[in-house]
mmCIF file of N, CA and C in Angstrom:
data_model
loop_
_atom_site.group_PDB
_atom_site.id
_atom_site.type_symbol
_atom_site.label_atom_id
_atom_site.label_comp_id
_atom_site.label_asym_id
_atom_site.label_seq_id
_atom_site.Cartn_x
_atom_site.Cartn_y
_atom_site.Cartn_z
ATOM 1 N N UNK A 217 39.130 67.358 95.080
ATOM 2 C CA UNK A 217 39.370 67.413 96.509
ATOM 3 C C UNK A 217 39.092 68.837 96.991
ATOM 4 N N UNK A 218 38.359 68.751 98.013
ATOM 5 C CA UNK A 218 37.710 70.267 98.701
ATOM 6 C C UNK A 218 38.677 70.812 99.367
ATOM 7 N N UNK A 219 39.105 71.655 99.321
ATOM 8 C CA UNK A 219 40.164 72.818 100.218
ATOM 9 C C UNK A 219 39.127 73.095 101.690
ATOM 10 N N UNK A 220 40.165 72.940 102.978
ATOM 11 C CA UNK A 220 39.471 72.878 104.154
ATOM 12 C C UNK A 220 38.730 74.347 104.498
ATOM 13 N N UNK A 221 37.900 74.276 105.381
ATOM 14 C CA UNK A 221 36.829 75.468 105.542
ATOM 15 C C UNK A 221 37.549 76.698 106.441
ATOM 16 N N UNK A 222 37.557 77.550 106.628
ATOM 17 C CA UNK A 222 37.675 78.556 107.180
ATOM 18 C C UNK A 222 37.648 78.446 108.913
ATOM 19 N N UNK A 223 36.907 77.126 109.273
ATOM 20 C CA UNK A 223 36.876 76.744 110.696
ATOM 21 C C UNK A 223 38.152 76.134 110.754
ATOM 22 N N UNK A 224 38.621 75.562 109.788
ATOM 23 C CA UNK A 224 39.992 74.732 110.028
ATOM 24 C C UNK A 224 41.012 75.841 111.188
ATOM 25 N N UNK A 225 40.845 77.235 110.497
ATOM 26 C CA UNK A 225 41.996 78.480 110.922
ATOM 27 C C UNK A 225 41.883 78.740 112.530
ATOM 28 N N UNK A 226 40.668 78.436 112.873
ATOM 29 C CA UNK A 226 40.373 78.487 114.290
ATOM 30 C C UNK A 226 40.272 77.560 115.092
ATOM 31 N N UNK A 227 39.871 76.251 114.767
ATOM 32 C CA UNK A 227 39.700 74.950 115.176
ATOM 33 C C UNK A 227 41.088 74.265 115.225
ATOM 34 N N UNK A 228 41.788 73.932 114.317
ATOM 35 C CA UNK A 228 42.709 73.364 114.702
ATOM 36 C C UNK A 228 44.154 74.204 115.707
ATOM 37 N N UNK A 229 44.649 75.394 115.494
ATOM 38 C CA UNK A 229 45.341 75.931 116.634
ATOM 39 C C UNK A 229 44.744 75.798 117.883
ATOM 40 N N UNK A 230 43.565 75.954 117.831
ATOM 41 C CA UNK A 230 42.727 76.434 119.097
ATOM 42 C C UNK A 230 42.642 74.848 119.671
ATOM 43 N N UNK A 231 42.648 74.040 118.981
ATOM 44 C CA UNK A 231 42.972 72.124 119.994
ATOM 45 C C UNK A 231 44.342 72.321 120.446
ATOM 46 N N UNK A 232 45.483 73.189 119.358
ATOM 47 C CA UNK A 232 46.640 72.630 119.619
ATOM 48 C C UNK A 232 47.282 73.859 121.034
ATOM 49 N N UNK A 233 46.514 74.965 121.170
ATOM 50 C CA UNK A 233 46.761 75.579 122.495
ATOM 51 C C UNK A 233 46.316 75.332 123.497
ATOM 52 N N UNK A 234 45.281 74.516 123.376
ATOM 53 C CA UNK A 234 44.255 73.564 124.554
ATOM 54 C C UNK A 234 45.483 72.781 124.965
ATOM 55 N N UNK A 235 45.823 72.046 124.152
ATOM 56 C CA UNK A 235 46.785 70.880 124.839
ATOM 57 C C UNK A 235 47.977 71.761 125.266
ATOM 58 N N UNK A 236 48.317 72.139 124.337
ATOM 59 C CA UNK A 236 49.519 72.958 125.194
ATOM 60 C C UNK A 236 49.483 73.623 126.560
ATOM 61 N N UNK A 237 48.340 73.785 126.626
ATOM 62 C CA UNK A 237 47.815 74.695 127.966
ATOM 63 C C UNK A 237 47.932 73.484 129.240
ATOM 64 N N UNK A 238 47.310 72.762 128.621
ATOM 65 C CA UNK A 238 47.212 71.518 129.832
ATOM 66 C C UNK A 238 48.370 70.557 129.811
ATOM 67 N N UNK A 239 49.114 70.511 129.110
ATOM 68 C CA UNK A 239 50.292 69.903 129.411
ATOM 69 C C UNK A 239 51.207 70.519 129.687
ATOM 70 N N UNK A 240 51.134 71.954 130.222
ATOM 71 C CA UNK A 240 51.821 72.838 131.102
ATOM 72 C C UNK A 240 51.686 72.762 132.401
ATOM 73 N N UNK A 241 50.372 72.685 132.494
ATOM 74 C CA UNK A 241 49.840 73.020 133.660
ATOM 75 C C UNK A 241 49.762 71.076 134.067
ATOM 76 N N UNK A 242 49.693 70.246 133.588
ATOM 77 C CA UNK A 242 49.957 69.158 134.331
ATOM 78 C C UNK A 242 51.489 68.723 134.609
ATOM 79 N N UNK A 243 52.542 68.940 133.408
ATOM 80 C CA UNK A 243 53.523 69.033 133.751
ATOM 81 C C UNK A 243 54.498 69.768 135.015
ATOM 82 N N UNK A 244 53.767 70.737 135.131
ATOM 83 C CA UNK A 244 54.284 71.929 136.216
ATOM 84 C C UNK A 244 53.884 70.775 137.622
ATOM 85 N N UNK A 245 52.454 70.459 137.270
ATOM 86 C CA UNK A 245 52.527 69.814 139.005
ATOM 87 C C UNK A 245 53.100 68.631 139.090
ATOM 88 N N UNK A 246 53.627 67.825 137.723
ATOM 89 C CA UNK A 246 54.392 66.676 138.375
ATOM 90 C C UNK A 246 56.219 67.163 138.465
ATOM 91 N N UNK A 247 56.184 68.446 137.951
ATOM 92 C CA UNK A 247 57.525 68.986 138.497
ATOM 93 C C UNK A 247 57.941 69.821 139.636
ATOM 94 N N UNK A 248 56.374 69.951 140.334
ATOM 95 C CA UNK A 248 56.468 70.398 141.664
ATOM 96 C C UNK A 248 56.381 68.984 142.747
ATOM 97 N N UNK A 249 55.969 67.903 142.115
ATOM 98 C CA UNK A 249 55.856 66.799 143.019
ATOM 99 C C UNK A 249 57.127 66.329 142.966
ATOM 100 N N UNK A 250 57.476 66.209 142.331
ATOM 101 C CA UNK A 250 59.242 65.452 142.009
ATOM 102 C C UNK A 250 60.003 66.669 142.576
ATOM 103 N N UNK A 251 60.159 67.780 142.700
ATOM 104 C CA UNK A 251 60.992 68.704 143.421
ATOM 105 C C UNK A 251 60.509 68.328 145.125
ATOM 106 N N UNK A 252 59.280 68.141 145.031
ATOM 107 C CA UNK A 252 58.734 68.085 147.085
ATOM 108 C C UNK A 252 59.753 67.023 147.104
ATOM 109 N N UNK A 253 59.249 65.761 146.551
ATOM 110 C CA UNK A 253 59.580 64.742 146.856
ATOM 111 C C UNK A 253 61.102 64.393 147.349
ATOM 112 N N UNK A 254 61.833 65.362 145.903
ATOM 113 C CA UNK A 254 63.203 64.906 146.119
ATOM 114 C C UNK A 254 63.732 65.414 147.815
ATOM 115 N N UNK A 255 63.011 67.105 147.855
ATOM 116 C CA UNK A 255 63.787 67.436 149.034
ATOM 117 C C UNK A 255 62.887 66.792 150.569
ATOM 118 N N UNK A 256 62.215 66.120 150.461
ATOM 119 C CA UNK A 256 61.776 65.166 151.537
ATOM 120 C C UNK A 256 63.056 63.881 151.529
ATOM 121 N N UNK A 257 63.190 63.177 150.638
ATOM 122 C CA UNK A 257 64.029 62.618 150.758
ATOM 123 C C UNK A 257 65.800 62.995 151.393
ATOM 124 N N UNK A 258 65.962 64.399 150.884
ATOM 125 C CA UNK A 258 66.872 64.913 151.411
ATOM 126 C C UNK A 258 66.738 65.522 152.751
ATOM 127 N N UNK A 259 65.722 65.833 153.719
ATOM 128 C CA UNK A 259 65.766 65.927 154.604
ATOM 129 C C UNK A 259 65.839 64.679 155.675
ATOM 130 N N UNK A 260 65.255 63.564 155.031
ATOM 131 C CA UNK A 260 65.522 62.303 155.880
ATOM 132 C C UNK A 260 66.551 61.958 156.217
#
């Protein structure tokens, strides 16, 4: 069994900060939509 390549060291963190990156940044706007939202409701 071959021991993984030297791209492994860069390739795989580098997917797993991609996602992290974007599931920040999509999370953030559905926690800015759910904050609008709530205080729309509270102004009604």
């Amino acid at each position: 069994m071959n021991m993984p390549g030297p791209e492994h060291l860069i390739f795989i963190p580098g997917v797993l900060l991609i996602g992290i990156v974007i599931g920040w940044i999509v999370g953030g706007r559905a926690a800015r939509e759910h904050m609008a939202a709530k205080q729309k409701r509270a102004r009604e």
